[in-house]
GROMACS .gro file of C-alpha atoms in nm:
model
   90
    1MET     CA    1  -0.342   1.138  -1.013
    2GLN     CA    2   0.020   1.207  -1.089
    3THR     CA    3   0.198   0.988  -1.342
    4LEU     CA    4   0.561   0.895  -1.386
    5PRO     CA    5   0.717   0.688  -1.663
    6ALA     CA    6   0.888   0.370  -1.544
    7ALA     CA    7   1.188   0.471  -1.756
    8GLU     CA    8   1.227   0.782  -1.538
    9ILE     CA    9   1.237   0.569  -1.223
   10LYS     CA   10   1.488   0.337  -1.387
   11ARG     CA   11   1.704   0.631  -1.494
   12ARG     CA   12   1.689   0.835  -1.171
   13GLY     CA   13   1.596   0.575  -0.911
   14LEU     CA   14   1.397   0.668  -0.603
   15ALA     CA   15   1.489   1.035  -0.645
   16ALA     CA   16   1.226   1.052  -0.920
   17LEU     CA   17   0.961   0.934  -0.673
   18ASP     CA   18   1.090   1.155  -0.391
   19GLU     CA   19   0.996   1.462  -0.596
   20VAL     CA   20   0.635   1.362  -0.666
   21LEU     CA   21   0.524   1.144  -0.371
   22PRO     CA   22   0.474   1.438  -0.133
   23ASN     CA   23   0.188   1.547  -0.364
   24GLY     CA   24   0.003   1.215  -0.336
   25PRO     CA   25  -0.005   0.872  -0.505
   26VAL     CA   26   0.190   0.823  -0.828
   27GLN     CA   27   0.074   0.607  -1.116
   28VAL     CA   28   0.370   0.442  -1.292
   29ILE     CA   29   0.339   0.416  -1.669
   30ARG     CA   30   0.514   0.132  -1.850
   31ARG     CA   31   0.490   0.085  -2.228
   32ASN     CA   32   0.234   0.369  -2.240
   33GLN     CA   33  -0.001   0.178  -2.005
   34PRO     CA   34  -0.074   0.229  -1.634
   35ASP     CA   35   0.122  -0.040  -1.451
   36CYS     CA   36   0.112   0.028  -1.078
   37VAL     CA   37   0.054   0.293  -0.813
   38VAL     CA   38   0.314   0.398  -0.558
   39LEU     CA   39   0.193   0.534  -0.224
   40SER     CA   40   0.377   0.699   0.060
   41LEU     CA   41   0.393   0.489   0.376
   42ALA     CA   42   0.152   0.730   0.547
   43ASP     CA   43  -0.102   0.697   0.264
   44TYR     CA   44  -0.069   0.318   0.266
   45GLU     CA   45  -0.120   0.293   0.643
   46ARG     CA   46  -0.424   0.524   0.623
   47LEU     CA   47  -0.569   0.309   0.346
   48GLN     CA   48  -0.517  -0.006   0.555
   49GLN     CA   49  -0.694   0.155   0.852
   50LEU     CA   50  -0.988   0.261   0.636
   51ALA     CA   51  -1.018  -0.088   0.489
   52ALA     CA   52  -1.004  -0.250   0.833
   53ALA     CA   53  -1.271  -0.014   0.967
   54ALA     CA   54  -1.498  -0.076   0.669
   55ARG     CA   55  -1.472  -0.455   0.685
   56PRO     CA   56  -1.360  -0.590   1.022
   57GLY     CA   57  -1.214  -0.937   1.038
   58PRO     CA   58  -0.996  -1.124   0.793
   59ASP     CA   59  -1.077  -1.123   0.424
   60ILE     CA   60  -1.082  -1.442   0.218
   61TRP     CA   61  -0.728  -1.390   0.091
   62SER     CA   62  -0.593  -1.366   0.446
   63LEU     CA   63  -0.773  -1.687   0.538
   64LEU     CA   64  -0.636  -1.868   0.234
   65LEU     CA   65  -0.282  -1.749   0.297
   66ALA     CA   66  -0.281  -1.787   0.676
   67GLU     CA   67  -0.091  -2.074   0.832
   68GLU     CA   68  -0.400  -2.196   1.012
   69ALA     CA   69  -0.582  -2.237   0.678
   70SER     CA   70  -0.439  -2.583   0.635
   71PRO     CA   71  -0.591  -2.875   0.443
   72GLY     CA   72  -0.774  -2.968   0.764
   73GLU     CA   73  -0.953  -2.629   0.774
   74PRO     CA   74  -1.328  -2.677   0.751
   75ARG     CA   75  -1.441  -2.599   0.399
   76ALA     CA   76  -1.761  -2.440   0.527
   77ARG     CA   77  -1.563  -2.166   0.702
   78LEU     CA   78  -1.373  -2.079   0.386
   79ASP     CA   79  -1.692  -2.093   0.176
   80ALA     CA   80  -1.868  -1.859   0.417
   81ALA     CA   81  -1.577  -1.615   0.413
   82LEU     CA   82  -1.568  -1.625   0.033
   83ALA     CA   83  -1.943  -1.555   0.014
   84GLU     CA   84  -1.902  -1.261   0.252
   85GLU     CA   85  -1.612  -1.126   0.047
   86ARG     CA   86  -1.813  -1.149  -0.275
   87ALA     CA   87  -2.109  -0.973  -0.115
   88ALA     CA   88  -1.880  -0.682  -0.023
   89TRP     CA   89  -1.787  -0.640  -0.392
   90GLU     CA   90  -2.145  -0.549  -0.487
   0.00000   0.00000   0.00000
């Protein structure tokens, strides 16, 4: 994976990313430690499609953050979704 110091992005702005993103994802290094990964929009959308195909339906985080997941939401539904999410981690 390509790397780019955060200081370089701060100094040159998005032009620093424009040079390296066509070659794939870029790992940003801050204080000599990996901090984040920057993806092109095409790579991000492809990753979303792969994730959706691998695990159809909402994940636990979507349920927790969704408007319909209100205090009146049945706990059993959230517990079941959480159990399913944990099983996918293994």
